[in-house]
PDB file of C-alpha atoms in Angstrom:
ATOM      1  CA  MET A 798     124.219  19.150 -18.607  1.00  0.00           C
ATOM      2  CA  GLU A 799     125.407  20.473 -15.296  1.00  0.00           C
ATOM      3  CA  LYS A 800     122.408  22.791 -15.110  1.00  0.00           C
ATOM      4  CA  SER A 801     120.038  19.877 -15.811  1.00  0.00           C
ATOM      5  CA  VAL A 802     121.488  17.810 -12.952  1.00  0.00           C
ATOM      6  CA  LYS A 803     121.179  20.759 -10.586  1.00  0.00           C
ATOM      7  CA  THR A 804     117.559  21.284 -11.571  1.00  0.00           C
ATOM      8  CA  LYS A 805     116.777  17.597 -11.021  1.00  0.00           C
ATOM      9  CA  SER A 806     118.446  17.727  -7.593  1.00  0.00           C
ATOM     10  CA  GLN A 807     116.383  20.740  -6.602  1.00  0.00           C
ATOM     11  CA  ALA A 808     113.226  19.018  -7.798  1.00  0.00           C
ATOM     12  CA  ALA A 809     114.083  15.913  -5.781  1.00  0.00           C
ATOM     13  CA  ILE A 810     114.683  17.994  -2.643  1.00  0.00           C
ATOM     14  CA  PHE A 811     111.377  19.806  -3.190  1.00  0.00           C
ATOM     15  CA  ILE A 812     109.528  16.481  -3.549  1.00  0.00           C
ATOM     16  CA  ILE A 813     111.106  15.119  -0.356  1.00  0.00           C
ATOM     17  CA  ILE A 814     110.180  18.253   1.578  1.00  0.00           C
ATOM     18  CA  SER A 815     106.621  18.085   0.210  1.00  0.00           C
ATOM     19  CA  ILE A 816     106.316  14.448   1.314  1.00  0.00           C
ATOM     20  CA  ILE A 817     107.542  15.325   4.812  1.00  0.00           C
ATOM     21  CA  ILE A 818     105.046  18.204   5.104  1.00  0.00           C
ATOM     22  CA  LEU A 819     102.210  16.030   3.820  1.00  0.00           C
ATOM     23  CA  ALA A 820     103.091  13.282   6.298  1.00  0.00           C
ATOM     24  CA  PHE A 821     103.087  15.804   9.130  1.00  0.00           C
ATOM     25  CA  ILE A 822      99.671  17.133   8.126  1.00  0.00           C
ATOM     26  CA  ILE A 823      98.200  13.626   7.891  1.00  0.00           C
ATOM     27  CA  SER A 824      99.691  12.725  11.273  1.00  0.00           C
ATOM     28  CA  PHE A 825      98.350  15.910  12.877  1.00  0.00           C
ATOM     29  CA  PHE A 826      94.795  15.364  11.707  1.00  0.00           C
ATOM     30  CA  SER A 827      94.829  11.669  12.543  1.00  0.00           C
ATOM     31  CA  ILE A 828      95.730  12.516  16.139  1.00  0.00           C
ATOM     32  CA  TYR A 829      93.107  15.228  16.640  1.00  0.00           C
ATOM     33  CA  SER A 830      90.352  13.459  14.729  1.00  0.00           C
ATOM     34  CA  ASP A 831      90.005  11.118  17.707  1.00  0.00           C
ATOM     35  CA  TYR A 832      88.521  13.866  19.918  1.00  0.00           C
ATOM     36  CA  GLY A 833      85.052  12.848  21.008  1.00  0.00           C
ATOM     37  CA  ASN A 834      84.842   9.636  18.988  1.00  0.00           C
ATOM     38  CA  SER A 835      86.057   6.038  19.000  1.00  0.00           C
ATOM     39  CA  ASN A 836      87.823   5.960  15.609  1.00  0.00           C
ATOM     40  CA  SER A 837      91.097   4.863  17.168  1.00  0.00           C
ATOM     41  CA  PHE A 838      89.382   1.855  18.761  1.00  0.00           C
ATOM     42  CA  ASN A 839      88.887   0.092  15.443  1.00  0.00           C
ATOM     43  CA  THR A 840      88.287  -3.466  16.634  1.00  0.00           C
ATOM     44  CA  ILE A 841      84.647  -4.233  17.334  1.00  0.00           C
ATOM     45  CA  PRO A 842      84.999  -5.598  20.920  1.00  0.00           C
ATOM     46  CA  LEU A 843      87.267  -2.714  21.931  1.00  0.00           C
ATOM     47  CA  LYS A 844      85.049  -0.132  20.292  1.00  0.00           C
ATOM     48  CA  GLN A 845      81.964  -1.439  22.121  1.00  0.00           C
ATOM     49  CA  GLU A 846      83.775  -1.313  25.469  1.00  0.00           C
ATOM     50  CA  TYR A 847      84.858   2.250  24.688  1.00  0.00           C
ATOM     51  CA  GLU A 848      81.308   3.327  23.824  1.00  0.00           C
ATOM     52  CA  ASN A 849      80.027   1.826  27.101  1.00  0.00           C
ATOM     53  CA  LEU A 850      82.666   3.712  29.077  1.00  0.00           C
ATOM     54  CA  LYS A 851      81.946   6.943  27.202  1.00  0.00           C
ATOM     55  CA  ASN A 852      78.204   6.612  27.931  1.00  0.00           C
ATOM     56  CA  ASN A 853      78.930   6.019  31.624  1.00  0.00           C
ATOM     57  CA  ILE A 854      81.136   9.127  31.740  1.00  0.00           C
ATOM     58  CA  LEU A 855      78.458  11.259  30.079  1.00  0.00           C
ATOM     59  CA  GLY A 856      75.884   9.750  32.449  1.00  0.00           C
ATOM     60  CA  CYS A 857      77.868  11.269  35.319  1.00  0.00           C
ATOM     61  CA  ARG A 858      76.657  14.712  34.221  1.00  0.00           C
ATOM     62  CA  GLU A 859      73.052  14.146  35.273  1.00  0.00           C
ATOM     63  CA  VAL A 860      73.937  12.245  38.456  1.00  0.00           C
ATOM     64  CA  SER A 861      76.334  15.022  39.454  1.00  0.00           C
ATOM     65  CA  ALA A 862      73.799  17.741  38.665  1.00  0.00           C
ATOM     66  CA  LYS A 863      71.151  16.127  40.897  1.00  0.00           C
ATOM     67  CA  ASN A 864      73.538  15.439  43.778  1.00  0.00           C
ATOM     68  CA  SER A 865      75.081  18.914  43.701  1.00  0.00           C
ATOM     69  CA  LEU A 866      71.657  20.586  43.615  1.00  0.00           C
ATOM     70  CA  ASP A 867      70.482  18.494  46.566  1.00  0.00           C
ATOM     71  CA  TYR A 868      73.658  19.326  48.472  1.00  0.00           C
ATOM     72  CA  ILE A 869      73.541  23.098  48.100  1.00  0.00           C
ATOM     73  CA  GLY A 870      69.738  23.169  48.478  1.00  0.00           C
ATOM     74  CA  ALA A 871      70.004  21.616  51.935  1.00  0.00           C
ATOM     75  CA  ARG A 872      72.580  24.313  52.771  1.00  0.00           C
ATOM     76  CA  GLY A 873      70.890  27.413  51.390  1.00  0.00           C
ATOM     77  CA  GLY A 874      72.878  27.613  48.156  1.00  0.00           C
ATOM     78  CA  TYR A 875      76.312  27.085  49.692  1.00  0.00           C
ATOM     79  CA  TYR A 876      78.945  24.387  49.219  1.00  0.00           C
ATOM     80  CA  ASP A 877      81.323  25.913  51.756  1.00  0.00           C
ATOM     81  CA  ALA A 878      79.637  27.138  54.942  1.00  0.00           C
ATOM     82  CA  PRO A 879      79.501  30.963  55.107  1.00  0.00           C
ATOM     83  CA  GLU A 880      80.596  32.996  58.122  1.00  0.00           C
ATOM     84  CA  TYR A 881      77.059  33.376  59.468  1.00  0.00           C
ATOM     85  CA  SER A 882      75.546  29.904  59.686  1.00  0.00           C
ATOM     86  CA  LEU A 883      74.038  27.464  62.171  1.00  0.00           C
ATOM     87  CA  ASN A 884      74.641  23.715  62.350  1.00  0.00           C
ATOM     88  CA  ILE A 885      71.350  21.788  62.226  1.00  0.00           C
ATOM     89  CA  GLU A 886      71.275  18.024  61.701  1.00  0.00           C
ATOM     90  CA  ASN A 887      74.929  18.079  60.559  1.00  0.00           C
ATOM     91  CA  LYS A 888      74.197  20.726  57.934  1.00  0.00           C
ATOM     92  CA  SER A 889      75.472  24.291  58.044  1.00  0.00           C
ATOM     93  CA  LEU A 890      72.436  26.436  57.292  1.00  0.00           C
ATOM     94  CA  PRO A 891      73.216  30.015  56.256  1.00  0.00           C
ATOM     95  CA  TYR A 892      71.643  33.139  57.666  1.00  0.00           C
ATOM     96  CA  TYR A 893      70.141  35.352  54.983  1.00  0.00           C
ATOM     97  CA  TYR A 894      69.252  38.065  57.473  1.00  0.00           C
ATOM     98  CA  ILE A 895      70.732  39.199  60.805  1.00  0.00           C
ATOM     99  CA  ASP A 896      69.769  42.836  61.412  1.00  0.00           C
ATOM    100  CA  LYS A 897      70.472  43.340  57.684  1.00  0.00           C
ATOM    101  CA  GLN A 898      70.379  41.348  54.453  1.00  0.00           C
ATOM    102  CA  ILE A 899      73.300  38.949  53.951  1.00  0.00           C
ATOM    103  CA  ILE A 900      71.672  36.899  51.211  1.00  0.00           C
ATOM    104  CA  PRO A 901      74.025  35.551  48.503  1.00  0.00           C
ATOM    105  CA  LYS A 902      73.694  36.799  44.938  1.00  0.00           C
ATOM    106  CA  LYS A 903      72.723  34.390  42.173  1.00  0.00           C
ATOM    107  CA  LEU A 904      76.299  34.552  40.856  1.00  0.00           C
ATOM    108  CA  ASN A 905      77.597  33.390  44.262  1.00  0.00           C
ATOM    109  CA  ILE A 906      75.169  30.463  44.267  1.00  0.00           C
ATOM    110  CA  GLU A 907      76.245  29.522  40.736  1.00  0.00           C
ATOM    111  CA  GLU A 908      79.865  29.432  41.923  1.00  0.00           C
ATOM    112  CA  GLU A 909      78.960  27.303  44.965  1.00  0.00           C
ATOM    113  CA  LEU A 910      76.922  24.961  42.758  1.00  0.00           C
ATOM    114  CA  CYS A 911      79.908  24.541  40.443  1.00  0.00           C
ATOM    115  CA  LYS A 912      82.146  23.606  43.371  1.00  0.00           C
ATOM    116  CA  SER A 913      79.741  20.844  44.316  1.00  0.00           C
ATOM    117  CA  TYR A 914      79.235  19.738  40.702  1.00  0.00           C
ATOM    118  CA  ARG A 915      82.999  19.488  40.116  1.00  0.00           C
ATOM    119  CA  GLN A 916      83.453  17.278  43.173  1.00  0.00           C
ATOM    120  CA  GLU A 917      80.436  15.111  42.366  1.00  0.00           C
ATOM    121  CA  PHE A 918      81.553  14.660  38.745  1.00  0.00           C
ATOM    122  CA  GLN A 919      85.083  13.669  39.763  1.00  0.00           C
ATOM    123  CA  ASN A 920      83.717  11.192  42.318  1.00  0.00           C
ATOM    124  CA  CYS A 921      81.379   9.705  39.720  1.00  0.00           C
ATOM    125  CA  ILE A 922      84.156   9.243  37.130  1.00  0.00           C
ATOM    126  CA  ASN A 923      86.504   7.734  39.707  1.00  0.00           C
ATOM    127  CA  ASN A 924      83.857   5.186  40.699  1.00  0.00           C
ATOM    128  CA  ILE A 925      83.197   3.988  37.132  1.00  0.00           C
ATOM    129  CA  ASP A 926      84.357   0.465  36.312  1.00  0.00           C
ATOM    130  CA  LYS A 927      86.950   1.307  33.655  1.00  0.00           C
ATOM    131  CA  LYS A 928      87.715  -2.355  32.903  1.00  0.00           C
ATOM    132  CA  ILE A 929      90.686  -2.441  30.487  1.00  0.00           C
ATOM    133  CA  PHE A 930      91.016   1.338  30.002  1.00  0.00           C
ATOM    134  CA  ASN A 931      93.105   4.069  31.573  1.00  0.00           C
ATOM    135  CA  LEU A 932      91.377   7.383  32.165  1.00  0.00           C
ATOM    136  CA  THR A 933      93.141  10.724  32.563  1.00  0.00           C
ATOM    137  CA  TYR A 934      91.893  14.303  32.654  1.00  0.00           C
ATOM    138  CA  ALA A 935      93.008  17.731  33.786  1.00  0.00           C
ATOM    139  CA  ARG A 936      91.179  19.680  36.471  1.00  0.00           C
ATOM    140  CA  LEU A 937      87.508  19.944  35.579  1.00  0.00           C
ATOM    141  CA  ASN A 938      86.325  23.520  35.115  1.00  0.00           C
ATOM    142  CA  PRO A 939      82.530  23.514  35.041  1.00  0.00           C
ATOM    143  CA  LYS A 940      80.402  26.574  34.432  1.00  0.00           C
ATOM    144  CA  CYS A 941      76.921  26.680  35.946  1.00  0.00           C
ATOM    145  CA  ARG A 942      74.231  29.115  34.865  1.00  0.00           C
ATOM    146  CA  ILE A 943      70.925  29.289  36.718  1.00  0.00           C
ATOM    147  CA  PHE A 944      67.725  30.169  34.851  1.00  0.00           C
ATOM    148  CA  PRO A 945      64.155  30.313  36.240  1.00  0.00           C
ATOM    149  CA  LYS A 946      63.307  26.682  35.364  1.00  0.00           C
ATOM    150  CA  LYS A 947      66.577  25.116  34.282  1.00  0.00           C
ATOM    151  CA  ILE A 948      70.308  25.052  34.956  1.00  0.00           C
ATOM    152  CA  LEU A 949      72.974  24.821  32.262  1.00  0.00           C
ATOM    153  CA  PHE A 950      76.077  22.828  33.208  1.00  0.00           C
ATOM    154  CA  GLU A 951      79.108  23.200  30.912  1.00  0.00           C
ATOM    155  CA  THR A 952      82.509  21.598  31.453  1.00  0.00           C
ATOM    156  CA  ASN A 953      85.665  22.788  29.694  1.00  0.00           C
ATOM    157  CA  SER A 954      87.851  19.712  29.918  1.00  0.00           C
ATOM    158  CA  ASN A 955      89.092  16.793  27.815  1.00  0.00           C
ATOM    159  CA  ILE A 956      88.964  13.254  29.156  1.00  0.00           C
ATOM    160  CA  LYS A 957      91.540  10.913  27.618  1.00  0.00           C
ATOM    161  CA  ILE A 958      90.761   7.206  27.322  1.00  0.00           C
ATOM    162  CA  GLU A 959      93.652   4.826  26.601  1.00  0.00           C
ATOM    163  CA  GLN A 960      94.076   1.136  26.026  1.00  0.00           C
ATOM    164  CA  GLY A 961      97.456  -0.057  24.835  1.00  0.00           C
ATOM    165  CA  LYS A 962      98.394   1.789  21.650  1.00  0.00           C
ATOM    166  CA  TYR A 963      94.850   3.147  21.208  1.00  0.00           C
ATOM    167  CA  SER A 964      93.538   6.422  22.618  1.00  0.00           C
ATOM    168  CA  ALA A 965      90.630   8.818  22.182  1.00  0.00           C
ATOM    169  CA  TYR A 966      89.344  11.985  23.806  1.00  0.00           C
ATOM    170  CA  ILE A 967      85.938  13.063  25.046  1.00  0.00           C
ATOM    171  CA  ARG A 968      85.593  16.823  24.681  1.00  0.00           C
ATOM    172  CA  MET A 969      83.244  17.591  27.562  1.00  0.00           C
ATOM    173  CA  GLN A 970      82.581  21.081  26.202  1.00  0.00           C
ATOM    174  CA  ASP A 971      80.735  19.339  23.359  1.00  0.00           C
ATOM    175  CA  PHE A 972      78.273  17.822  25.837  1.00  0.00           C
ATOM    176  CA  PRO A 973      76.565  20.584  27.871  1.00  0.00           C
ATOM    177  CA  LEU A 974      73.693  19.534  30.129  1.00  0.00           C
ATOM    178  CA  GLU A 975      70.387  21.333  30.565  1.00  0.00           C
ATOM    179  CA  TYR A 976      68.858  20.199  33.850  1.00  0.00           C
ATOM    180  CA  ASN A 977      65.269  20.953  34.860  1.00  0.00           C
ATOM    181  CA  SER A 978      65.250  22.880  38.131  1.00  0.00           C
ATOM    182  CA  HIS A 979      63.241  25.638  39.809  1.00  0.00           C
ATOM    183  CA  LEU A 980      66.336  26.896  41.648  1.00  0.00           C
ATOM    184  CA  GLY A 981      66.204  30.221  39.799  1.00  0.00           C
ATOM    185  CA  ASN A 982      62.657  30.864  41.012  1.00  0.00           C
ATOM    186  CA  ILE A 983      63.571  29.641  44.487  1.00  0.00           C
ATOM    187  CA  ILE A 984      66.366  32.234  44.619  1.00  0.00           C
ATOM    188  CA  ASN A 985      63.908  34.939  43.549  1.00  0.00           C
ATOM    189  CA  LEU A 986      61.376  33.896  46.201  1.00  0.00           C
ATOM    190  CA  SER A 987      64.110  33.764  48.870  1.00  0.00           C
ATOM    191  CA  GLY A 988      65.096  37.323  48.020  1.00  0.00           C
ATOM    192  CA  PHE A 989      61.473  38.446  48.232  1.00  0.00           C
ATOM    193  CA  ILE A 990      61.036  36.828  51.664  1.00  0.00           C
ATOM    194  CA  VAL A 991      64.244  38.361  52.998  1.00  0.00           C
ATOM    195  CA  LYS A 992      63.249  41.791  51.700  1.00  0.00           C
ATOM    196  CA  GLN A 993      60.141  41.565  53.899  1.00  0.00           C
ATOM    197  CA  HIS A 994      62.450  41.720  56.923  1.00  0.00           C
ATOM    198  CA  ASP A 995      63.433  45.276  55.975  1.00  0.00           C
ATOM    199  CA  ASP A 996      59.857  46.455  55.418  1.00  0.00           C
ATOM    200  CA  ASN A 997      57.648  47.930  58.122  1.00  0.00           C
ATOM    201  CA  SER A 998      55.055  45.184  57.599  1.00  0.00           C
ATOM    202  CA  ILE A 999      55.252  41.595  56.386  1.00  0.00           C
ATOM    203  CA  CYS A1000      52.976  40.697  53.489  1.00  0.00           C
ATOM    204  CA  ILE A1001      52.232  37.015  54.045  1.00  0.00           C
ATOM    205  CA  THR A1002      49.673  37.099  51.231  1.00  0.00           C
ATOM    206  CA  CYS A1003      52.320  38.501  48.870  1.00  0.00           C
ATOM    207  CA  ILE A1004      54.694  35.650  49.750  1.00  0.00           C
ATOM    208  CA  SER A1005      51.872  33.149  49.229  1.00  0.00           C
ATOM    209  CA  ASN A1006      50.928  34.611  45.851  1.00  0.00           C
ATOM    210  CA  LEU A1007      54.511  34.628  44.578  1.00  0.00           C
ATOM    211  CA  ALA A1008      55.085  31.061  45.806  1.00  0.00           C
ATOM    212  CA  GLY A1009      51.950  29.968  43.949  1.00  0.00           C
ATOM    213  CA  GLU A1010      53.060  31.780  40.797  1.00  0.00           C
ATOM    214  CA  PHE A1011      56.381  29.910  40.890  1.00  0.00           C
ATOM    215  CA  ASP A1012      54.761  26.521  41.772  1.00  0.00           C
ATOM    216  CA  LEU A1013      56.682  26.547  45.048  1.00  0.00           C
ATOM    217  CA  TYR A1014      55.857  25.730  48.677  1.00  0.00           C
ATOM    218  CA  VAL A1015      57.044  27.574  51.790  1.00  0.00           C
ATOM    219  CA  ASN A1016      57.419  26.204  55.311  1.00  0.00           C
ATOM    220  CA  SER A1017      58.563  28.363  58.212  1.00  0.00           C
ATOM    221  CA  PHE A1018      59.577  27.429  61.753  1.00  0.00           C
ATOM    222  CA  SER A1019      60.674  29.354  64.846  1.00  0.00           C
ATOM    223  CA  LEU A1020      63.791  27.892  66.467  1.00  0.00           C
ATOM    224  CA  LYS A1021      64.809  28.053  70.125  1.00  0.00           C
ATOM    225  CA  ASN A1022      67.606  30.541  69.466  1.00  0.00           C
ATOM    226  CA  SER A1023      65.093  33.092  68.103  1.00  0.00           C
ATOM    227  CA  SER A1024      66.013  32.237  64.541  1.00  0.00           C
ATOM    228  CA  ASN A1025      63.511  31.524  61.782  1.00  0.00           C
ATOM    229  CA  LEU A1026      63.990  28.566  59.474  1.00  0.00           C
ATOM    230  CA  PHE A1027      62.555  28.847  55.968  1.00  0.00           C
ATOM    231  CA  ILE A1028      62.134  25.827  53.718  1.00  0.00           C
ATOM    232  CA  ILE A1029      61.197  26.450  50.089  1.00  0.00           C
ATOM    233  CA  SER A1030      60.300  23.327  48.149  1.00  0.00           C
ATOM    234  CA  GLU A1031      58.940  22.104  44.824  1.00  0.00           C
ATOM    235  CA  ASN A1032      57.847  18.756  43.400  1.00  0.00           C
ATOM    236  CA  LYS A1033      57.592  19.452  39.671  1.00  0.00           C
ATOM    237  CA  THR A1034      61.054  18.636  38.354  1.00  0.00           C
ATOM    238  CA  SER A1035      61.733  15.190  39.861  1.00  0.00           C
ATOM    239  CA  ASP A1036      60.037  12.240  41.515  1.00  0.00           C
ATOM    240  CA  LYS A1037      61.120  13.501  44.961  1.00  0.00           C
ATOM    241  CA  PRO A1038      60.542  16.972  46.467  1.00  0.00           C
ATOM    242  CA  TYR A1039      63.400  19.438  46.278  1.00  0.00           C
ATOM    243  CA  TYR A1040      64.201  21.502  49.398  1.00  0.00           C
ATOM    244  CA  PHE A1041      66.053  24.784  49.850  1.00  0.00           C
ATOM    245  CA  LEU A1042      66.740  25.951  53.430  1.00  0.00           C
ATOM    246  CA  PHE A1043      67.932  29.212  54.968  1.00  0.00           C
ATOM    247  CA  LEU A1044      67.712  31.115  58.256  1.00  0.00           C
ATOM    248  CA  SER A1045      66.897  34.617  59.416  1.00  0.00           C
ATOM    249  CA  LYS A1046      67.071  36.281  62.816  1.00  0.00           C
ATOM    250  CA  THR A1047      64.419  38.893  63.543  1.00  0.00           C
ATOM    251  CA  ASN A1048      61.314  39.147  65.694  1.00  0.00           C
ATOM    252  CA  LYS A1049      59.096  40.160  62.795  1.00  0.00           C
ATOM    253  CA  PHE A1050      58.306  36.610  61.718  1.00  0.00           C
ATOM    254  CA  GLU A1051      58.104  35.080  65.193  1.00  0.00           C
ATOM    255  CA  GLU A1052      54.429  35.811  65.796  1.00  0.00           C
ATOM    256  CA  GLU A1053      53.374  34.718  62.315  1.00  0.00           C
ATOM    257  CA  THR A1054      55.322  31.445  62.338  1.00  0.00           C
ATOM    258  CA  ASN A1055      53.579  30.369  65.520  1.00  0.00           C
ATOM    259  CA  LYS A1056      50.221  30.629  63.750  1.00  0.00           C
ATOM    260  CA  GLU A1057      48.767  28.886  60.716  1.00  0.00           C
ATOM    261  CA  MET A1058      50.252  30.718  57.713  1.00  0.00           C
ATOM    262  CA  ASN A1059      48.294  31.069  54.514  1.00  0.00           C
ATOM    263  CA  ILE A1060      51.191  29.779  52.391  1.00  0.00           C
ATOM    264  CA  PRO A1061      51.327  26.517  50.392  1.00  0.00           C
ATOM    265  CA  MET A1062      53.287  24.047  52.511  1.00  0.00           C
ATOM    266  CA  MET A1063      54.942  20.696  51.907  1.00  0.00           C
ATOM    267  CA  PRO A1064      55.982  18.263  54.679  1.00  0.00           C
ATOM    268  CA  TYR A1065      59.714  18.241  55.358  1.00  0.00           C
ATOM    269  CA  ALA A1066      61.110  15.070  56.935  1.00  0.00           C
ATOM    270  CA  GLY A1067      63.551  16.904  59.194  1.00  0.00           C
ATOM    271  CA  PHE A1068      60.948  19.109  60.855  1.00  0.00           C
ATOM    272  CA  GLU A1069      57.596  17.312  60.652  1.00  0.00           C
TER     273      GLU A1069
END
């Protein structure tokens, strides 16, 4: 009899422990199942407001990509002005050549692009009308990879949306953005142009042919301080032309830039 009671007690304890473990498992998965969806916002009006906010947040990706590309393009691939640069029209334009090549590597430009993208994305989110929701997120850590005709933007961060007792997460790593851009080809053409500074002769025809192959345009100007301004542009990926500017300082291009160059050219508003 005593043994039977003991066995029943042990069975009861085992059942209680099993219930506690099961409750913990259910609770765990109910919390983390809200990542990236609106399951916790189970009333129709609230769910619709959440979906609108989520769409606006995801819409910030493309806006931020465009703005960050425009920003670094007007500054030769830099977010922070490099040591060797010249202020023109309130923009710090970098030198890619002064007696030797000081052109940034593609990896450096990717890092500078990410700096701009992070700031643009944060500004965009902060300016969204959040209505009845609270929005919190840790530091955004985007990764930008430049390819010949596109850029891949990835963000490793969770954005938490709360309203009263309800909450949900948007896992930004689940929403990478592929953005059409010729920046990769522009970087390649920039490197080719700068390399001409080291050669004994400048192959204008070679620059023209490569620009045509990449569907790019090249403008070049001589400045008063003996610098040369290069503007590489394209009009294939958006409704407005995209511009990428950089400087060099050498006498090799001075004679050529004062003549009509046999290179496809596109008007640039700042130097027409």
